[in-house]
Short mmCIF file of C-alpha atoms and ligand atoms in Angstrom, two decimals:
data_model
loop_
_atom_site.label_atom_id
_atom_site.label_comp_id
_atom_site.label_asym_id
_atom_site.label_seq_id
_atom_site.Cartn_x
_atom_site.Cartn_y
_atom_site.Cartn_z
CA UNK A 1 -36.86 29.76 -11.44
CA UNK A 2 -33.23 28.00 -12.22
CA UNK A 3 -33.97 25.23 -15.16
CA UNK A 4 -32.00 22.80 -13.04
CA UNK A 5 -34.65 22.62 -10.33
CA UNK A 6 -37.08 21.59 -13.13
CA UNK A 7 -37.98 17.81 -14.17
CA UNK A 8 -35.59 16.61 -16.72
CA UNK A 9 -38.40 15.09 -18.86
CA UNK A 10 -42.03 15.67 -19.68
CA UNK A 11 -45.58 14.52 -21.05
CA UNK A 12 -46.42 15.12 -24.63
CA UNK A 13 -48.88 13.90 -26.85
CA UNK A 14 -47.35 12.39 -30.08
CA UNK A 15 -48.09 10.68 -33.51
CA UNK A 16 -45.76 8.12 -35.04
CA UNK A 17 -48.10 7.78 -37.87
CA UNK A 18 -51.22 9.19 -39.44
CA UNK A 19 -54.61 8.00 -38.48
CA UNK A 20 -57.75 7.69 -36.39
CA UNK A 21 -57.50 9.13 -32.95
CA UNK A 22 -55.83 6.01 -31.21
CA UNK A 23 -52.70 7.17 -33.11
CA UNK A 24 -52.22 9.41 -30.35
CA UNK A 25 -50.39 8.55 -27.14
CA UNK A 26 -48.82 10.60 -24.32
CA UNK A 27 -44.69 9.81 -24.39
CA UNK A 28 -42.09 10.79 -21.91
CA UNK A 29 -39.70 13.26 -23.54
CA UNK A 30 -36.59 15.31 -22.75
CA UNK A 31 -37.84 18.84 -21.40
CA UNK A 32 -36.48 21.95 -23.81
CA UNK A 33 -34.34 24.03 -22.69
CA UNK A 34 -34.64 27.74 -23.61
CA UNK A 35 -32.28 29.36 -26.06
CA UNK A 36 -30.61 32.61 -25.36
CA UNK A 37 -33.58 34.52 -26.94
CA UNK A 38 -36.40 32.03 -25.78
CA UNK A 39 -38.87 31.76 -23.04
CA UNK A 40 -39.68 28.17 -21.12
CA UNK A 41 -43.23 27.97 -20.53
CA UNK A 42 -44.93 25.66 -18.39
CA UNK A 43 -48.45 24.85 -20.32
CA UNK A 44 -51.62 25.03 -18.67
CA UNK A 45 -54.03 24.26 -20.99
CA UNK A 46 -53.85 23.95 -24.86
CA UNK A 47 -56.42 24.12 -27.80
CA UNK A 48 -57.43 20.66 -29.47
CA UNK A 49 -58.64 22.10 -32.95
CA UNK A 50 -59.61 21.53 -36.32
CA UNK A 51 -55.59 21.85 -37.48
CA UNK A 52 -54.51 18.80 -35.44
CA UNK A 53 -57.17 16.87 -36.61
CA UNK A 54 -56.01 17.66 -40.10
CA UNK A 55 -52.21 16.92 -39.37
CA UNK A 56 -53.14 13.82 -37.29
CA UNK A 57 -55.37 12.39 -40.12
CA UNK A 58 -53.52 13.86 -42.71
CA UNK A 59 -57.21 15.26 -43.95
CA UNK A 60 -56.93 18.40 -46.12
CA UNK A 61 -59.77 20.17 -47.33
CA UNK A 62 -60.62 18.76 -51.14
CA UNK A 63 -58.44 20.60 -53.83
CA UNK A 64 -55.16 19.96 -51.66
CA UNK A 65 -54.10 16.97 -53.89
CA UNK A 66 -50.33 15.92 -53.34
CA UNK A 67 -49.80 19.33 -51.91
CA UNK A 68 -51.12 17.85 -48.72
CA UNK A 69 -48.80 14.80 -48.35
CA UNK A 70 -45.57 16.48 -49.53
CA UNK A 71 -46.58 19.51 -46.56
CA UNK A 72 -47.42 17.04 -43.92
CA UNK A 73 -45.36 14.13 -44.56
CA UNK A 74 -45.33 11.49 -47.13
CA UNK A 75 -45.02 7.96 -44.97
CA UNK A 76 -44.86 9.39 -41.81
CA UNK A 77 -45.99 12.70 -40.08
CA UNK A 78 -43.51 15.47 -40.35
CA UNK A 79 -44.87 16.92 -37.30
CA UNK A 80 -44.81 14.30 -34.28
CA UNK A 81 -46.06 16.83 -31.45
CA UNK A 82 -49.71 18.46 -32.17
CA UNK A 83 -51.03 21.51 -30.50
CA UNK A 84 -51.08 24.99 -32.15
CA UNK A 85 -51.39 27.24 -28.85
CA UNK A 86 -52.21 27.16 -25.47
CA UNK A 87 -51.63 29.00 -22.32
CA UNK A 88 -49.37 28.96 -19.18
CA UNK A 89 -46.63 30.29 -16.97
CA UNK A 90 -43.11 31.40 -17.74
CA UNK A 91 -40.75 29.29 -15.84
CA UNK A 92 -37.29 30.28 -17.22
CA UNK A 93 -35.69 32.79 -19.60
CA UNK A 94 -32.84 32.71 -21.81
CA UNK A 95 -29.98 35.14 -20.98
CA UNK A 96 -30.95 37.63 -23.83
CA UNK A 97 -34.74 37.91 -22.72
CA UNK A 98 -35.86 41.06 -20.90
CA UNK A 99 -39.25 41.10 -21.71
CA UNK A 100 -40.49 38.25 -19.84
CA UNK A 101 -40.09 36.69 -16.20
CA UNK A 102 -40.81 33.80 -14.41
CA UNK A 103 -44.14 33.72 -13.15
CA UNK A 104 -45.75 35.59 -15.95
CA UNK A 105 -49.18 34.37 -17.57
CA UNK A 106 -49.00 33.81 -20.83
CA UNK A 107 -50.90 33.29 -24.01
CA UNK A 108 -48.51 31.09 -26.50
CA UNK A 109 -48.76 30.10 -30.11
CA UNK A 110 -46.30 28.38 -32.66
CA UNK A 111 -48.00 28.56 -35.80
CA UNK A 112 -47.59 25.45 -38.01
CA UNK A 113 -44.69 24.37 -35.96
CA UNK A 114 -47.26 23.13 -33.17
CA UNK A 115 -45.80 21.00 -30.11
CA UNK A 116 -47.99 22.47 -27.97
CA UNK A 117 -49.70 19.30 -26.56
CA UNK A 118 -46.77 18.96 -23.75
CA UNK A 119 -46.03 19.97 -20.30
CA UNK A 120 -43.46 22.55 -21.22
CA UNK A 121 -42.73 24.29 -24.62
CA UNK A 122 -40.20 27.35 -25.67
CA UNK A 123 -40.98 30.06 -27.89
CA UNK A 124 -38.97 32.83 -29.03
CA UNK A 125 -39.42 36.00 -26.78
CA UNK A 126 -40.43 38.26 -29.59
CA UNK A 127 -43.16 36.12 -31.56
CA UNK A 128 -46.11 33.90 -30.73
CA UNK A 129 -45.96 35.25 -26.98
CA UNK A 130 -48.27 37.54 -25.09
CA UNK A 131 -49.73 38.45 -21.40
CA UNK A 132 -52.86 36.30 -20.96
CA UNK A 133 -55.83 38.22 -20.95
CA UNK A 134 -56.61 39.52 -17.30
CA UNK A 135 -59.78 37.89 -15.98
CA UNK A 136 -59.51 34.45 -17.84
CA UNK A 137 -58.34 30.91 -16.76
CA UNK A 138 -55.74 29.20 -18.48
CA UNK A 139 -58.37 27.08 -20.16
CA UNK A 140 -60.34 30.22 -21.35
CA UNK A 141 -57.14 32.02 -22.33
CA UNK A 142 -55.98 28.51 -24.25
CA UNK A 143 -59.61 28.56 -26.28
CA UNK A 144 -58.59 32.31 -27.79
CA UNK A 145 -55.68 32.17 -30.20
CA UNK A 146 -56.83 29.78 -32.93
CA UNK A 147 -60.37 31.34 -34.06
CA UNK A 148 -59.41 35.05 -32.93
CA UNK A 149 -55.80 35.40 -34.44
CA UNK A 150 -57.62 33.86 -37.85
CA UNK A 151 -60.40 36.05 -37.26
CA UNK A 152 -58.55 39.06 -37.17
CA UNK A 153 -56.17 38.16 -40.14
CA UNK A 154 -59.18 37.80 -42.61
CA UNK A 155 -61.40 40.49 -41.06
CA UNK A 156 -58.15 42.83 -41.83
CA UNK A 157 -58.51 42.29 -45.56
CA UNK A 158 -62.04 43.65 -45.79
CA UNK A 159 -63.72 46.78 -44.71
CA UNK A 160 -65.70 46.31 -41.83
CA UNK A 161 -67.24 48.95 -39.81
CA UNK A 162 -70.64 50.47 -38.54
CA UNK A 163 -73.47 48.61 -40.60
CA UNK A 164 -71.18 46.47 -42.84
CA UNK A 165 -73.66 43.60 -43.64
CA UNK A 166 -71.41 40.68 -42.89
CA UNK A 167 -72.28 36.83 -43.24
CA UNK A 168 -70.31 34.42 -41.20
CA UNK A 169 -70.76 30.65 -42.88
CA UNK A 170 -69.96 28.43 -39.75
CA UNK A 171 -70.68 30.80 -37.25
CA UNK A 172 -70.58 28.07 -34.32
CA UNK A 173 -66.78 26.97 -34.76
CA UNK A 174 -63.71 28.13 -33.33
CA UNK A 175 -63.38 30.65 -36.03
CA UNK A 176 -66.86 31.41 -36.83
CA UNK A 177 -67.56 32.43 -33.26
CA UNK A 178 -64.58 34.79 -33.11
CA UNK A 179 -65.42 36.09 -36.53
CA UNK A 180 -69.14 36.88 -35.10
CA UNK A 181 -67.49 38.85 -31.80
CA UNK A 182 -65.32 40.81 -33.94
CA UNK A 183 -67.58 41.72 -36.74
CA UNK A 184 -70.53 42.77 -34.25
CA UNK A 185 -67.64 44.79 -32.10
CA UNK A 186 -66.94 46.75 -35.08
CA UNK A 187 -70.42 47.58 -35.89
CA UNK A 188 -71.50 45.43 -38.26
CA UNK A 189 -74.72 43.67 -39.04
CA UNK A 190 -73.75 40.21 -38.49
CA UNK A 191 -75.59 37.14 -40.13
CA UNK A 192 -74.43 33.36 -38.45
CA UNK A 193 -75.15 30.52 -40.51
CA UNK A 194 -75.05 27.34 -38.38
CA UNK A 195 -77.41 24.71 -36.97
CA UNK A 196 -80.90 25.15 -35.16
CA UNK A 197 -79.05 23.84 -32.17
CA UNK A 198 -76.51 26.45 -31.49
CA UNK A 199 -78.63 29.54 -32.74
CA UNK A 200 -78.99 30.77 -29.52
CA UNK A 201 -74.83 30.47 -28.75
CA UNK A 202 -74.35 32.30 -32.23
CA UNK A 203 -76.86 34.99 -31.08
CA UNK A 204 -75.49 35.81 -27.67
CA UNK A 205 -71.99 36.37 -29.29
CA UNK A 206 -73.65 39.46 -31.39
CA UNK A 207 -75.32 37.98 -34.56
CA UNK A 208 -78.50 40.17 -35.14
CA UNK A 209 -79.65 37.22 -37.63
CA UNK A 210 -79.37 33.24 -37.99
CA UNK A 211 -79.80 31.06 -40.92
CA UNK A 212 -80.21 27.44 -40.16
CA UNK A 213 -78.33 25.64 -42.77
CA UNK A 214 -79.85 22.59 -42.37
CA UNK A 215 -83.34 23.94 -43.65
CA UNK A 216 -82.24 27.27 -45.43
CA UNK A 217 -79.60 27.95 -48.20
CA UNK A 218 -78.28 31.74 -47.64
CA UNK A 219 -77.04 31.84 -50.94
CA UNK A 220 -81.06 31.76 -52.55
CA UNK A 221 -82.47 33.72 -49.70
CA UNK A 222 -82.26 37.08 -51.70
CA UNK A 223 -80.28 38.94 -48.74
CA UNK A 224 -77.20 40.74 -50.05
CA UNK A 225 -73.78 40.98 -47.75
CA UNK A 226 -71.04 43.16 -48.23
CA UNK A 227 -68.61 40.65 -46.66
CA UNK A 228 -68.94 36.80 -46.52
CA UNK A 229 -66.49 34.73 -44.34
CA UNK A 230 -66.55 31.09 -45.26
CA UNK A 231 -65.41 29.11 -42.42
CA UNK A 232 -66.86 25.90 -43.33
CA UNK A 233 -65.58 25.58 -47.11
CA UNK A 234 -68.78 25.04 -49.16
CA UNK A 235 -69.11 28.57 -50.26
CA UNK A 236 -66.83 28.92 -53.01
CA UNK A 237 -67.26 32.51 -55.06
CA UNK A 238 -69.50 30.53 -57.88
CA UNK A 239 -71.92 29.79 -55.19
CA UNK A 240 -71.99 33.20 -53.20
CA UNK A 241 -70.88 35.87 -55.77
CA UNK A 242 -74.82 36.56 -56.22
CA UNK A 243 -75.18 37.59 -52.64
CA UNK A 244 -72.13 39.59 -52.46
CA UNK A 245 -72.53 43.40 -52.97
CA UNK A 246 -70.40 44.73 -55.76
CA UNK A 247 -67.05 45.74 -54.22
CA UNK A 248 -67.59 43.51 -51.68
CA UNK A 249 -65.42 40.58 -50.15
CA UNK A 250 -65.48 37.06 -49.98
CA UNK A 251 -63.13 35.79 -47.30
CA UNK A 252 -62.25 32.29 -47.63
CA UNK A 253 -60.76 30.74 -44.53
CA UNK A 254 -60.89 27.31 -45.86
CA UNK A 255 -58.63 27.71 -48.66
CA UNK A 256 -56.66 25.46 -51.26
CA UNK A 257 -53.50 26.00 -53.10
CA UNK A 258 -55.67 26.70 -56.49
CA UNK A 259 -58.23 29.09 -54.99
CA UNK A 260 -55.37 31.08 -53.57
CA UNK A 261 -53.59 31.42 -57.03
CA UNK A 262 -57.11 32.60 -58.51
CA UNK A 263 -58.24 34.58 -55.90
CA UNK A 264 -57.72 37.73 -58.43
CA UNK A 265 -59.90 36.20 -60.89
CA UNK A 266 -62.33 35.10 -58.62
CA UNK A 267 -62.03 38.68 -57.18
CA UNK A 268 -63.49 39.79 -60.74
CA UNK A 269 -66.44 37.73 -60.40
CA UNK A 270 -67.63 39.64 -56.96
CA UNK A 271 -65.98 43.22 -58.15
CA UNK A 272 -64.45 43.13 -55.16
CA UNK A 273 -61.95 40.81 -52.73
CA UNK A 274 -61.46 37.28 -52.39
CA UNK A 275 -58.91 36.73 -49.74
CA UNK A 276 -57.36 32.83 -49.21
CA UNK A 277 -54.62 32.30 -47.01
CA UNK A 278 -53.13 28.77 -46.57
CA UNK A 279 -52.51 29.33 -42.99
CA UNK A 280 -52.72 32.21 -40.15
CA UNK A 281 -49.35 32.37 -38.60
CA UNK A 282 -49.62 34.05 -34.99
CA UNK A 283 -47.53 36.83 -34.32
CA UNK A 284 -47.01 38.43 -31.00
CA UNK A 285 -49.11 41.84 -32.36
CA UNK A 286 -51.94 39.55 -33.16
CA UNK A 287 -51.75 37.63 -29.72
CA UNK A 288 -51.68 40.96 -27.82
CA UNK A 289 -54.58 42.39 -30.33
CA UNK A 290 -56.66 38.93 -28.84
CA UNK A 291 -55.63 40.08 -25.21
CA UNK A 292 -56.56 43.74 -25.98
CA UNK A 293 -60.09 42.79 -27.48
CA UNK A 294 -60.83 40.23 -24.35
CA UNK A 295 -59.85 42.92 -21.88
CA UNK A 296 -62.16 45.54 -23.79
CA UNK A 297 -65.02 43.11 -23.26
CA UNK A 298 -65.52 42.59 -27.00
CA UNK A 299 -64.02 39.04 -27.45
CA UNK A 300 -64.83 36.02 -25.13
CA UNK A 301 -63.52 32.83 -25.09
CA UNK A 302 -66.04 29.97 -25.95
CA UNK A 303 -65.14 26.73 -24.43
CA UNK A 304 -67.39 23.71 -25.49
CA UNK A 305 -65.23 20.85 -23.47
CA UNK A 306 -62.31 20.75 -21.34
CA UNK A 307 -60.23 17.40 -21.06
CA UNK A 308 -57.48 16.15 -19.20
CA UNK A 309 -54.29 15.31 -20.64
CA UNK A 310 -54.94 11.98 -19.92
CA UNK A 311 -58.13 11.63 -22.13
CA UNK A 312 -56.21 13.17 -25.14
CA UNK A 313 -57.50 10.31 -27.41
CA UNK A 314 -61.34 11.03 -26.39
CA UNK A 315 -60.64 14.82 -27.20
CA UNK A 316 -59.63 13.94 -30.71
CA UNK A 317 -62.55 11.90 -30.74
CA UNK A 318 -64.99 14.77 -30.33
CA UNK A 319 -63.16 17.20 -32.33
CA UNK A 320 -63.25 14.72 -35.17
CA UNK A 321 -66.83 14.98 -35.00
CA UNK A 322 -66.97 18.18 -36.69
CA UNK A 323 -69.49 19.44 -34.31
CA UNK A 324 -67.67 21.12 -31.43
CA UNK A 325 -69.01 24.25 -30.69
CA UNK A 326 -66.27 26.93 -30.47
CA UNK A 327 -63.22 25.19 -28.67
CA UNK A 328 -62.00 22.37 -27.02
CA UNK A 329 -59.18 22.36 -24.39
CA UNK A 330 -56.78 20.09 -22.85
CA UNK A 331 -56.14 20.64 -19.34
CA UNK A 332 -52.16 19.87 -18.91
CA UNK A 333 -51.53 20.60 -15.35
N1 LIG B 1 -56.73 29.60 -43.69
C1 LIG B 1 -56.50 29.48 -42.32
O1 LIG B 1 -55.48 30.18 -41.82
C2 LIG B 1 -57.30 28.54 -41.09
C3 LIG B 1 -57.07 29.09 -39.89
C4 LIG B 1 -57.60 28.31 -38.82
C5 LIG B 1 -59.09 27.41 -39.49
N2 LIG B 1 -59.11 27.13 -40.76
C6 LIG B 1 -60.12 26.37 -41.53
O2 LIG B 1 -61.44 26.71 -40.99
C7 LIG B 1 -62.36 25.92 -40.85
C8 LIG B 1 -63.08 26.11 -39.63
O3 LIG B 1 -62.07 25.76 -38.42
P1 LIG B 1 -62.86 26.09 -37.01
O4 LIG B 1 -61.68 25.64 -36.25
O5 LIG B 1 -63.58 27.01 -37.03
O6 LIG B 1 -63.71 24.35 -37.23
P2 LIG B 1 -64.68 23.66 -36.15
O7 LIG B 1 -64.67 24.53 -34.82
O8 LIG B 1 -64.31 22.16 -36.04
O9 LIG B 1 -66.05 23.77 -36.95
C9 LIG B 1 -67.20 23.00 -36.13
C10 LIG B 1 -68.08 23.87 -36.28
O10 LIG B 1 -68.87 23.59 -37.59
C11 LIG B 1 -70.03 23.71 -37.96
N3 LIG B 1 -70.54 23.37 -39.09
C12 LIG B 1 -70.47 22.13 -39.76
N4 LIG B 1 -70.96 22.02 -40.78
C13 LIG B 1 -71.53 23.05 -40.99
C14 LIG B 1 -72.10 23.81 -42.05
N5 LIG B 1 -72.49 23.02 -43.41
N6 LIG B 1 -72.59 25.10 -42.12
C15 LIG B 1 -72.33 25.70 -41.16
N7 LIG B 1 -71.60 25.26 -40.01
C16 LIG B 1 -71.24 23.94 -40.09
C17 LIG B 1 -70.73 23.28 -36.88
O11 LIG B 1 -72.03 22.81 -36.21
P3 LIG B 1 -73.07 22.22 -36.39
O12 LIG B 1 -72.74 21.02 -35.03
O13 LIG B 1 -74.29 22.64 -36.14
O14 LIG B 1 -72.64 21.32 -37.81
C18 LIG B 1 -69.41 22.92 -35.84
O15 LIG B 1 -70.15 24.17 -34.77
C19 LIG B 1 -61.55 24.41 -40.78
O16 LIG B 1 -61.71 23.50 -42.25
C20 LIG B 1 -59.93 24.69 -40.74
O17 LIG B 1 -59.34 23.88 -41.24
C21 LIG B 1 -58.27 27.91 -41.57
#
């Protein structure tokens, strides 16, 4: 398709200041053009994640201190256009691109650059783009990258195979639902920590056991795990070390700069691995693994609610509750 035939402008959800969901507004902006090594994608759906909440509200986990404002912006948001990933259709490619062609249905992700709550995005042809899994709708596909890429990156830091005992704290969120499925697919014995209302969902994703965090503290139950994955941020090594087997791993999905620096010391405490990452930057290879896992039947998208683009403020309000199950998706076309 010739770029000249496309509309010159598009709608994008933007913020000019930090604050409540109401700071988000739909703006009419110039449609981007692909550079020589880039692909122009007509977005059909995008995820709306806790990362959007954190950027919009400048709400980082406790322990980020002054680093947060420096990263996200002091007086105004550094990132005006939110949205970490989604799914759409290639509409044009730069002169140097051979891997993609108009009409290709794709998953796209940006990492921290964001900007995917828009009708069109450009991505580098060799980064942040992969084939959309066969048999998924655009809404389902958009619900995949954020949680599944994070899950893949963290699980790769531990030995998870047949019989490994894995505990997933926060098993009903975007990341937790993916960790449960991928650990189960690897043959692990999975314990999911969630509230009672989400127990059936978490079991249906492959958890062998569920602990209701509203009634039971998994760290005091007497069960021991090879790997504890903390997707909530309330399971520091000081709390979970007694339930981690010697030589096991704590995967701190919700990390702080201090916990990253101190990870080797924390590791001594569990006599194993403590993995902390500031942010997972999706690469094409990780997106391809997501597509492969869906097509192999070991990962399925968990979509809680889909909102129209016009209802983007309401979608932010829902994500802000912290109660979503799996993923929230914006329908962009
Ligand atoms: N390091 C990285 O690269 C990276 C990447 C992605 C995400 N993250 C971080 O990982 C965290 C999780 O992200 P997410 O997208 O999975 O969040 P999310 O989808 O917003 O999580 C919501 C879920 O958390 C559950 N929950 C809330 N409090 C809980 C508790 N005390 N115990 C167990 N479950 C609880 C809720 O269930 P109920 O309604 O039943 O309470 C809800 O289903 C966030 O802090 C995010 O910033 C880090």
